XYZ file of C-alpha atoms in Angstrom:
686
model
C -7.909 35.732 14.633
C -6.394 32.531 16.007
C -5.521 30.788 12.748
C -4.191 27.685 14.501
C -7.671 26.945 15.838
C -9.302 26.856 12.398
C -10.031 23.295 11.313
C -12.230 20.932 9.366
C -11.628 17.731 7.425
C -13.394 14.783 5.827
C -13.729 12.585 8.911
C -17.056 11.944 10.612
C -16.197 14.598 13.197
C -16.645 17.251 10.535
C -18.924 15.744 7.906
C -21.680 13.279 8.660
C -22.288 10.949 6.972
C -18.885 11.197 5.334
C -19.740 8.598 2.671
C -23.205 9.824 1.603
C -25.505 8.631 -1.156
C -27.320 10.836 -3.675
C -30.091 12.680 -1.881
C -28.571 12.366 1.593
C -28.468 15.452 3.780
C -24.952 15.883 5.147
C -23.964 17.984 8.124
C -20.751 19.970 7.697
C -18.858 21.407 10.680
C -16.079 23.926 11.094
C -13.980 24.821 14.132
C -12.737 28.204 15.338
C -11.321 29.460 18.621
C -13.944 30.440 21.186
C -15.662 33.746 20.308
C -13.061 34.360 17.607
C -15.210 34.712 14.482
C -18.025 37.024 13.473
C -19.089 34.783 10.628
C -18.251 31.438 9.031
C -19.567 30.666 5.573
C -19.560 27.491 3.513
C -18.496 28.299 -0.046
C -19.668 25.935 -2.776
C -20.049 25.934 -6.529
C -23.749 26.746 -6.187
C -23.394 29.572 -3.702
C -22.385 30.212 -0.114
C -24.169 29.453 3.108
C -23.818 31.144 6.476
C -23.078 28.501 9.085
C -24.702 28.503 12.518
C -22.763 28.332 15.745
C -23.511 25.210 17.746
C -24.531 25.447 21.359
C -21.249 25.013 23.202
C -21.311 22.252 25.789
C -17.660 21.276 25.575
C -15.624 23.932 27.303
C -14.147 27.288 26.445
C -11.563 26.416 23.801
C -13.520 26.230 20.544
C -16.679 27.178 18.748
C -18.143 24.811 16.195
C -20.230 25.979 13.262
C -22.502 23.776 11.207
C -24.807 23.669 8.250
C -26.589 20.976 6.252
C -26.538 20.367 2.509
C -28.377 17.839 0.366
C -26.008 15.918 -1.888
C -26.907 15.896 -5.562
C -25.737 13.631 -8.348
C -22.748 15.879 -9.027
C -21.473 15.706 -5.472
C -20.167 18.634 -3.486
C -16.990 20.729 -3.567
C -16.556 23.260 -0.801
C -14.274 25.302 1.422
C -14.792 27.833 4.204
C -14.623 31.594 4.651
C -14.019 33.039 8.117
C -14.529 36.713 9.042
C -13.558 38.638 12.146
C -13.874 42.396 11.868
C -11.957 43.389 8.771
C -9.982 40.150 8.688
C -11.025 37.499 6.189
C -9.390 34.134 5.570
C -10.219 30.841 3.901
C -9.775 27.218 4.874
C -9.396 24.238 2.518
C -7.602 20.896 2.469
C -4.253 22.642 2.375
C -5.034 24.672 5.492
C -5.509 28.417 6.001
C -5.046 30.894 3.151
C -5.646 34.599 2.745
C -6.911 34.196 -0.819
C -9.841 32.407 -2.385
C -8.834 28.932 -3.461
C -8.933 27.313 -6.856
C -7.504 24.008 -5.679
C -7.504 21.945 -2.491
C -11.274 22.134 -2.114
C -12.973 19.493 -0.004
C -14.854 17.031 -2.200
C -17.708 14.646 -1.519
C -18.780 12.147 -4.169
C -22.122 10.446 -3.516
C -21.952 6.672 -3.505
C -18.182 6.570 -2.998
C -17.330 4.470 -0.007
C -14.389 2.274 0.840
C -14.724 -0.868 2.980
C -14.792 -0.104 6.687
C -12.576 -3.113 7.370
C -9.789 -1.515 5.311
C -9.792 1.867 7.053
C -6.598 1.958 9.080
C -6.221 -1.818 8.763
C -2.807 -3.261 9.615
C -1.629 -4.952 6.418
C 1.258 -7.330 5.799
C 2.872 -7.748 2.374
C 4.107 -11.230 1.474
C 6.461 -12.022 -1.405
C 5.591 -15.686 -1.345
C 8.833 -17.294 -2.575
C 10.752 -15.617 0.250
C 8.372 -16.066 3.206
C 8.306 -19.732 4.270
C 8.693 -23.100 2.536
C 5.881 -25.294 3.824
C 5.877 -27.889 1.018
C 9.157 -29.134 -0.460
C 7.380 -31.177 -3.152
C 6.360 -28.117 -5.176
C 9.791 -26.454 -5.264
C 11.082 -25.308 -8.649
C 13.894 -27.658 -9.648
C 17.251 -26.476 -10.996
C 17.175 -26.792 -14.811
C 13.410 -27.323 -14.799
C 13.038 -24.677 -17.527
C 14.764 -21.702 -19.130
C 13.827 -18.163 -18.169
C 15.397 -15.150 -19.905
C 18.000 -17.281 -21.678
C 19.243 -19.191 -18.636
C 18.019 -22.153 -16.637
C 16.145 -21.556 -13.411
C 17.804 -22.417 -10.097
C 16.536 -23.937 -6.878
C 18.294 -22.217 -3.965
C 18.948 -24.659 -1.121
C 20.429 -22.151 1.340
C 17.468 -20.208 2.754
C 19.790 -17.542 4.166
C 21.635 -16.832 0.898
C 21.543 -13.228 -0.342
C 19.712 -12.657 -3.664
C 21.841 -12.479 -6.790
C 21.934 -9.391 -9.013
C 19.927 -11.359 -11.595
C 17.545 -12.943 -9.147
C 14.296 -13.511 -11.066
C 15.069 -17.124 -12.000
C 16.206 -18.158 -8.504
C 13.663 -19.853 -6.247
C 13.859 -20.335 -2.486
C 10.689 -22.411 -2.186
C 8.278 -20.224 -0.232
C 4.668 -21.213 -0.894
C 1.053 -20.900 0.214
C 1.341 -23.914 2.497
C 4.121 -22.020 4.240
C 1.846 -19.023 4.682
C -0.883 -21.248 6.134
C 1.622 -22.656 8.617
C 2.577 -19.103 9.659
C -0.943 -17.663 9.996
C -0.743 -18.023 13.772
C 2.441 -15.951 13.694
C 0.671 -13.239 11.691
C -2.313 -13.316 14.016
C -0.017 -12.963 17.034
C 1.749 -10.051 15.328
C -1.629 -8.350 15.012
C -2.033 -8.430 11.236
C -5.514 -7.718 9.851
C -4.876 -8.014 6.100
C -2.410 -9.989 3.968
C -1.420 -8.442 0.644
C 0.170 -11.022 -1.638
C 2.491 -10.239 -4.487
C 1.192 -12.127 -7.574
C 0.125 -15.736 -7.091
C -0.967 -16.771 -10.567
C 1.008 -19.154 -12.794
C 4.256 -17.481 -13.829
C 7.858 -18.485 -14.643
C 9.517 -15.821 -12.437
C 9.770 -15.619 -8.665
C 8.112 -12.200 -8.695
C 5.240 -13.399 -10.916
C 4.549 -10.048 -12.528
C 4.627 -11.872 -15.881
C 1.384 -13.823 -15.635
C 1.127 -17.101 -17.529
C -2.484 -17.982 -16.620
C -4.860 -15.662 -14.721
C -7.277 -18.463 -13.900
C -4.976 -20.504 -11.693
C -2.610 -20.270 -8.745
C 0.920 -21.339 -9.682
C 1.425 -24.978 -8.605
C 5.016 -24.107 -7.646
C 3.538 -22.158 -4.726
C 0.392 -24.254 -4.649
C -0.008 -27.995 -5.043
C 1.568 -30.486 -7.426
C -0.365 -33.753 -7.577
C 0.969 -35.040 -10.899
C 4.569 -34.569 -11.986
C 7.098 -35.554 -14.633
C 10.515 -37.026 -13.981
C 13.603 -35.288 -15.222
C 14.642 -31.741 -16.044
C 16.186 -30.102 -19.096
C 19.540 -31.497 -20.249
C 22.562 -29.257 -19.807
C 22.741 -28.456 -23.531
C 19.069 -27.444 -23.870
C 18.579 -24.029 -25.478
C 14.778 -23.742 -25.328
C 11.726 -24.923 -23.397
C 10.394 -27.182 -26.176
C 11.283 -30.203 -24.031
C 10.618 -28.734 -20.586
C 8.191 -31.548 -19.794
C 8.396 -31.181 -16.037
C 7.471 -27.504 -16.232
C 4.770 -28.209 -18.828
C 3.070 -30.840 -16.672
C 3.362 -28.795 -13.513
C 1.882 -25.590 -14.988
C -0.600 -26.838 -17.603
C -2.086 -30.033 -16.168
C -5.541 -29.124 -14.833
C -5.131 -31.493 -11.893
C -2.236 -29.388 -10.566
C -3.972 -26.121 -11.372
C -7.247 -27.071 -9.708
C -5.465 -28.472 -6.646
C -3.566 -25.191 -6.328
C -6.797 -23.210 -6.516
C -8.260 -25.404 -3.793
C -5.228 -24.675 -1.628
C -5.827 -20.946 -2.093
C -9.445 -21.440 -1.023
C -8.187 -23.167 2.113
C -5.689 -20.385 2.806
C -8.395 -17.706 2.589
C -10.700 -19.752 4.820
C -7.954 -20.190 7.410
C -7.090 -16.483 7.252
C -10.725 -15.485 7.630
C -11.047 -17.734 10.702
C -8.398 -15.498 12.253
C -10.133 -12.300 11.074
C -7.379 -11.714 8.522
C -8.421 -10.455 5.079
C -6.604 -11.324 1.842
C -5.731 -8.986 -1.050
C -4.262 -10.396 -4.264
C -2.179 -8.746 -6.975
C -3.653 -8.196 -10.433
C -1.183 -7.579 -13.265
C -3.534 -6.553 -16.062
C -1.474 -4.045 -18.049
C 0.749 -6.793 -19.424
C 1.182 -10.531 -19.132
C 4.250 -12.714 -19.738
C 5.772 -14.256 -22.829
C 5.002 -17.662 -21.257
C 1.290 -16.739 -21.164
C -1.026 -19.300 -22.744
C -2.402 -16.579 -25.044
C 1.056 -15.787 -26.443
C 3.004 -19.036 -25.824
C 6.314 -17.598 -26.989
C 8.080 -20.372 -25.044
C 5.928 -23.095 -26.704
C 4.851 -24.516 -23.340
C 1.209 -24.939 -24.336
C 1.843 -26.054 -27.911
C 2.242 -29.659 -26.760
C -0.220 -29.528 -23.841
C -3.730 -30.893 -24.136
C -6.767 -28.637 -24.155
C -5.176 -25.321 -25.125
C -5.707 -23.220 -28.253
C -2.585 -22.119 -30.176
C -0.850 -18.996 -28.903
C -0.647 -15.771 -30.887
C 3.145 -16.057 -31.165
C 2.808 -19.317 -33.056
C -0.321 -19.030 -35.163
C -1.708 -16.118 -37.162
C -5.166 -17.618 -36.685
C -4.841 -17.908 -32.911
C -8.019 -16.818 -31.087
C -5.738 -14.646 -28.972
C -4.056 -12.747 -31.802
C -5.983 -9.542 -31.074
C -5.048 -9.736 -27.379
C -1.664 -8.281 -28.408
C -0.433 -5.574 -30.741
C 1.753 -7.074 -33.467
C 3.740 -4.490 -35.406
C 4.070 -6.749 -38.428
C 0.879 -8.628 -39.278
C 1.994 -10.200 -42.558
C 1.279 -13.901 -42.760
C 4.891 -14.847 -43.419
C 5.843 -13.467 -39.960
C 4.249 -16.543 -38.388
C 5.012 -18.882 -36.782
C 7.159 -17.305 -34.056
C 6.149 -13.710 -34.693
C 8.103 -11.767 -32.112
C 7.186 -8.322 -33.476
C 4.814 -7.508 -30.638
C 4.590 -4.610 -28.208
C 6.198 -5.208 -24.840
C 5.622 -3.063 -21.768
C 8.473 -0.525 -21.704
C 10.055 -2.575 -24.498
C 10.380 -5.739 -22.376
C 9.827 -8.705 -24.674
C 9.061 -10.951 -21.707
C 6.152 -8.624 -20.779
C 3.758 -8.436 -23.750
C 1.404 -5.480 -23.331
C -2.257 -6.432 -23.487
C -4.216 -4.871 -26.353
C -7.569 -4.056 -24.751
C -8.636 -1.571 -27.386
C -8.231 -4.265 -30.025
C -10.222 -6.996 -28.286
C -13.539 -6.772 -26.456
C -13.085 -10.461 -25.658
C -9.856 -9.706 -23.749
C -11.552 -6.898 -21.845
C -14.422 -9.136 -20.774
C -12.021 -11.927 -19.845
C -10.094 -9.698 -17.450
C -13.299 -8.242 -16.009
C -14.401 -11.805 -15.302
C -11.050 -12.464 -13.611
C -11.749 -9.416 -11.463
C -15.095 -10.907 -10.465
C -13.886 -14.476 -10.093
C -11.303 -14.139 -7.363
C -13.391 -11.951 -5.035
C -16.367 -14.316 -5.334
C -17.056 -17.750 -3.846
C -15.358 -20.124 -3.514
C -12.152 -18.015 -3.587
C -13.421 -15.017 -1.604
C -10.378 -12.772 -1.818
C -11.069 -9.424 -0.176
C -9.639 -7.143 -2.816
C -7.220 -6.385 -5.601
C -3.937 -4.543 -5.717
C -3.515 -3.337 -9.306
C -0.020 -3.306 -10.786
C 1.008 -0.235 -12.872
C -2.699 0.544 -13.136
C -2.347 3.908 -14.889
C -0.437 2.239 -17.759
C -3.241 -0.101 -18.828
C -4.441 0.558 -22.368
C -2.981 2.873 -24.974
C -4.231 6.135 -23.480
C -6.028 7.822 -20.608
C -9.452 7.750 -22.229
C -9.583 3.974 -22.438
C -7.733 3.545 -19.145
C -10.439 5.396 -17.225
C -13.172 3.614 -19.174
C -11.710 0.216 -18.242
C -11.263 0.940 -14.548
C -14.854 2.162 -14.323
C -15.960 -1.175 -15.746
C -13.586 -3.035 -13.449
C -14.933 -1.290 -10.361
C -18.505 -2.053 -11.357
C -17.688 -5.717 -11.984
C -15.748 -6.212 -8.741
C -18.117 -4.281 -6.489
C -21.158 -6.095 -7.898
C -19.439 -9.415 -7.170
C -18.249 -8.350 -3.701
C -19.284 -4.893 -2.436
C -16.750 -5.162 0.402
C -13.765 -5.799 -1.891
C -10.985 -3.199 -1.848
C -9.514 -1.876 -5.114
C -6.027 -0.540 -4.431
C -3.744 0.650 -7.221
C -0.019 1.050 -7.592
C 0.510 4.642 -8.669
C 3.229 7.284 -8.560
C 2.164 10.922 -8.737
C -1.241 12.562 -8.447
C -3.902 9.800 -8.355
C -6.902 12.114 -8.075
C -8.198 11.457 -11.610
C -8.722 7.802 -10.650
C -10.037 8.521 -7.143
C -13.317 10.216 -8.059
C -15.428 7.410 -6.640
C -15.963 5.367 -9.799
C -12.575 3.692 -10.389
C -10.010 2.839 -7.700
C -10.658 2.967 -3.971
C -7.154 4.053 -3.041
C -3.428 3.727 -3.817
C -0.087 2.511 -2.550
C 0.803 5.694 -0.736
C 4.236 6.668 -2.027
C 3.722 10.422 -2.345
C 1.716 11.050 0.822
C 3.605 8.667 3.066
C 6.659 6.626 2.047
C 8.623 9.441 0.432
C 8.001 12.272 2.954
C 8.738 9.956 5.903
C 11.890 8.615 4.245
C 13.253 12.037 3.328
C 12.571 13.456 6.800
C 14.000 10.578 8.850
C 16.879 9.464 6.612
C 17.438 11.974 3.798
C 17.437 8.973 1.465
C 15.629 8.392 -1.812
C 13.358 5.333 -1.510
C 15.624 3.143 -3.657
C 18.700 4.179 -1.616
C 20.041 5.746 -4.814
C 20.588 9.235 -3.424
C 21.117 11.150 -0.198
C 19.584 14.624 0.099
C 20.937 16.594 3.032
C 18.524 19.444 2.274
C 15.546 17.143 2.933
C 16.985 15.287 5.921
C 15.143 16.566 8.986
C 13.337 19.193 6.864
C 9.994 19.453 8.658
C 8.676 22.187 6.363
C 9.193 19.939 3.352
C 7.584 17.009 5.176
C 4.487 19.017 6.047
C 4.222 20.641 2.631
C 4.501 17.300 0.849
C 1.983 15.652 3.161
C -0.555 18.458 2.848
C -0.270 18.629 -0.920
C -0.444 14.917 -1.653
C -3.026 14.087 1.012
C -5.224 16.775 -0.549
C -5.311 14.671 -3.712
C -7.350 12.018 -1.900
C -10.808 12.202 -0.447
C -11.204 10.839 3.074
C -12.393 7.327 2.057
C -9.231 6.918 -0.048
C -6.906 8.463 2.517
C -8.080 6.206 5.337
C -7.430 3.076 3.253
C -4.197 4.163 1.527
C -1.401 1.601 1.858
C 1.246 3.267 4.042
C 4.479 1.328 3.550
C 8.037 1.981 4.651
C 9.477 -0.763 2.424
C 8.252 -3.086 -0.309
C 9.438 -5.334 -3.136
C 10.320 -2.392 -5.416
C 12.364 -0.249 -3.007
C 15.146 -0.633 -0.496
C 14.374 -1.813 3.011
C 13.735 1.126 5.315
C 16.198 -0.158 7.913
C 18.939 0.035 5.276
C 17.986 3.632 4.478
C 18.733 4.579 8.094
C 22.471 4.282 7.391
C 22.097 7.214 4.942
C 24.490 5.581 2.478
C 23.429 5.220 -1.185
C 23.899 1.755 -2.622
C 22.775 -1.079 -4.874
C 24.088 -4.607 -5.097
C 25.237 -3.860 -8.640
C 28.171 -1.991 -7.093
C 28.055 -2.791 -3.383
C 27.986 -5.990 -1.347
C 24.735 -7.104 0.249
C 26.458 -6.963 3.639
C 26.902 -3.200 3.175
C 23.115 -2.783 3.401
C 23.348 -3.921 7.037
C 26.180 -1.636 8.110
C 25.551 1.468 10.178
C 21.790 1.007 10.356
C 19.900 2.692 13.193
C 17.098 0.686 14.757
C 16.014 3.731 16.756
C 15.262 5.580 13.495
C 13.394 2.528 12.217
C 11.249 2.619 15.356
C 10.544 6.321 14.790
C 9.365 5.472 11.287
C 7.110 2.687 12.544
C 5.625 5.053 15.138
C 4.692 7.454 12.336
C 3.424 4.557 10.213
C 1.140 3.265 12.963
C -0.217 6.692 13.936
C -0.672 8.381 10.534
C -3.952 8.261 8.536
C -4.088 5.225 6.282
C -3.501 1.474 6.406
C -0.043 0.764 7.904
C 1.525 -1.997 5.799
C 4.462 -4.052 7.045
C 6.655 -5.587 4.346
C 7.431 -9.138 5.468
C 10.600 -9.254 7.538
C 10.739 -5.540 8.319
C 9.407 -6.421 11.761
C 12.294 -8.882 12.178
C 15.052 -6.492 11.123
C 15.608 -7.401 7.458
C 17.879 -5.093 5.498
C 18.458 -4.829 1.772
C 19.112 -2.476 -1.101
C 16.466 -2.064 -3.775
C 15.164 -4.870 -6.028
C 16.279 -7.641 -5.884
C 18.113 -7.259 -2.551
C 14.886 -6.136 -0.850
C 13.506 -9.631 -1.553
C 15.603 -11.505 0.978
C 14.034 -14.439 2.802
C 12.285 -13.998 6.125
C 14.931 -14.750 8.790
C 13.134 -17.516 10.687
C 15.087 -18.281 13.862
C 17.281 -15.206 13.356
C 14.730 -12.477 14.028
C 15.622 -9.237 15.762
C 13.500 -10.058 18.788
C 13.490 -6.522 20.185
C 12.250 -5.046 16.911
C 9.688 -7.835 16.576
C 8.374 -7.180 20.079
C 8.227 -3.468 19.295
C 6.061 -4.159 16.239
C 3.689 -6.296 18.294
C 3.325 -3.556 20.905
C 2.763 -0.701 18.497
C 0.372 -2.705 16.313
C -1.592 -3.466 19.477
C -1.691 0.250 20.309
C -2.867 1.049 16.783
C -5.676 -1.499 16.952
C -6.804 -0.538 20.454
C -7.378 3.100 19.490
C -10.034 3.773 16.820
C -8.793 7.362 16.538
C -5.659 6.020 14.825
C -7.838 4.462 12.140
C -10.428 7.113 11.374
C -9.624 10.180 13.478
C -8.561 13.645 12.325
C -4.891 14.608 12.042
C -3.312 18.001 12.684
C 0.289 19.132 12.886
C 0.977 20.813 16.224
C 4.577 21.997 16.190
C 7.643 21.298 14.132
C 11.227 22.292 13.488
C 14.476 20.815 12.266
C 14.309 17.062 12.916
C 11.182 17.639 15.013
C 7.526 16.824 14.439
C 4.464 16.653 16.631
C 0.914 15.980 15.575
C -2.420 15.026 17.038
C -4.997 12.411 16.114
C -8.395 13.184 17.535
C -12.056 12.353 17.436
C -14.996 13.071 19.739
C -13.905 10.926 22.682
C -10.255 10.123 22.016
C -7.117 12.244 21.631
C -3.603 10.993 20.872
C -0.410 13.055 20.553
C 2.753 11.937 18.739
C 6.158 13.613 19.107
C 9.217 12.732 17.000
C 12.750 13.950 17.712
C 15.075 12.670 15.001
C 18.040 14.806 16.028
C 21.141 13.652 17.859
C 20.385 16.002 20.756
C 18.126 15.791 23.791
C 15.356 18.371 23.389
C 12.682 19.999 25.485
C 9.543 20.337 23.374
C 6.459 22.400 24.129
C 3.480 20.823 22.363
C 0.203 22.813 21.944
C -2.074 19.823 22.448
C -5.171 22.049 22.638
C -5.158 22.137 18.826
C -5.963 18.427 18.945
C -9.047 19.234 21.056
C -7.652 18.096 24.391
C -8.579 19.780 27.634
C -6.781 23.016 28.460
C -5.720 21.426 31.731
C -5.514 17.786 32.648
C -3.266 14.810 32.167
C -1.970 12.611 29.389
C -0.661 9.083 29.782
C 2.218 7.565 27.899
C 1.431 4.669 25.589
C 4.930 4.216 24.171
C 8.312 5.904 24.216
C 11.105 4.842 21.857
C 14.657 6.068 22.420
C 18.166 5.332 21.174
C 18.706 2.122 23.122
C 15.204 0.671 23.123
C 11.612 1.484 23.972
C 9.129 1.267 26.819
C 5.379 1.024 27.283
C 5.559 1.685 31.030
C 2.923 4.055 32.400
C 3.854 7.687 32.879
C 1.769 10.859 33.117
C 2.247 14.297 31.556
C 0.537 17.452 32.765
C -1.495 19.674 30.439
C -1.297 23.321 31.474
C -2.835 26.129 29.418
C -3.394 23.669 26.598
C 0.265 22.639 26.388
C 2.498 19.843 27.543
C 6.262 19.946 27.985
C 8.140 16.776 27.088
C 11.800 15.871 27.235
C 12.739 13.954 24.102
C 15.971 12.003 23.957
C 18.002 11.686 20.751
C 16.218 9.766 17.979
C 13.085 9.299 20.037
C 9.348 8.943 19.505
C 6.539 9.413 22.012
C 2.855 8.462 21.895
C 0.521 9.980 24.477
C -3.187 9.568 25.121
C -5.389 12.042 26.959
C -6.370 10.609 30.298
C -10.092 10.463 30.982
C -11.306 12.854 33.629
C -14.523 14.481 34.706
C -15.540 17.358 32.455
C -12.639 16.581 30.152
C -12.336 18.595 26.953
């Protein structure tokens, strides 16, 4: 039996409809080599069904078997059994096995669909303070307030490297700056912007929310202000009048929300969607519900914070270890996330009012007039005190958000197996660390994603790459996989270009300049080729396209290098994003590994009328590679045309043809090269 020919997956080529409702009849298909099976059976929890061979009108390479099943309330789990003579094998999400499977079954959940606009969408992550300063009047002023025991700083040199303790340093990037650069993003080919948090917050990262109802005026709009900053000898924020006015005066807050409305409208005019960051596991010590910095105590229209008043309406929003009356005011015996006092953990189990408030926040920002297109959920698996409540909350959150905006995406930050949350009634998908960022990083650089460690045993290890991909991709159903955020870099990990130097480092013991030494742009281009041709939503971290380097947080949060961009790398991103968008197969097509070896990968993306082949040679040697493209359902003979070839010194999109003979092509791959080919249309092509 030709085991390499056996195939099925969750795309519409092999299950239709692939996002069914209860009661729908779905058609399931399975592929074998031509005349290579006596019987194919669909194995399910309620029995097994013999599949019927389709009438073959597509050549002599494959047979396709099909059957139809009505989807019940409980959904469908299934895999396949193939018999030929005395040989029997099974096929599931992990591939071919000789034994019956207990895991890796295909799963279909009725009613679970993810937005079509998000499938394979090209996303762009913006850390607002570091992107572009479009409005100098809203900049945080030096000594405006105290954050983590020291006064905040306005950085006047846009090109300055971040400090080791960077959270209180502000470069001035804002939403007006993003609006001014929307044409740049449109020209780059971006389809979705994902913003790091935008709500009122004292830090530049804004993962310590101060007020969920409003955009921070420091990145929004300041229409009323206060003269003066804290005196040099100030030890607290009791007299931080400038900060108080800027962040509590409703005129500033409402003007900032209006600016966000305008940003979304301008983005939507350019067919760019907007995803915002929701930090709902914890808030910040500055939060109006806690008010540990006494910002709201002297502001009009705010109830007393739980830190200051035992009778605060927000007391149950937090877990106080010591509830005795004499502990107030200034009761600092509260639970912080991972012990961080600046990040009070929210006490959902103790307050139905808090739960409903956050659910309303979920509804609010994806509804008119704000019309955000989705949420990214920070440390989503940590919310609540245990798994039981966590799952209960996210079910409620999904219902609230999807009722408000059925086309909103719910995307969670998660490390490890996310399958418990991806059963169709909680999250849509995840930031794809396990099934993208880590396997790609290990294979191409041998580096851990923080640049903390080099692993020579994983560098160029194709078997590990494929095993990791198969295992972790099997934890996601197709709707989640096609919308998973595939990043090479982000605000929590080192820049991928820095990882290409294969040198561990952090700015705690190395200079920022070291992150730029010995980097290999050719390896970066290989990574971007994989990113733009692998299932999921390729997500560019701002500045990666322009050649930014950096160790992990905070060095990965350098400013976008306006006027100093790596023009070749920027042009490369524009070309490969264009290729990604021009070929629907790269968004929703099947994927199959074709051949692999040390520092070598090749895979196919294919659907009914489109076939693309990708070859990666990450070795230092020139290699001749024989690629069995027939497994990606190309013709057994014909031609393929080159879409892009990246090599050590650059890249090209010039036209070139490759001959398919006996279902194979032979390609010459230079050192550190990547090749994208498309099957050329021809009469009778299959």
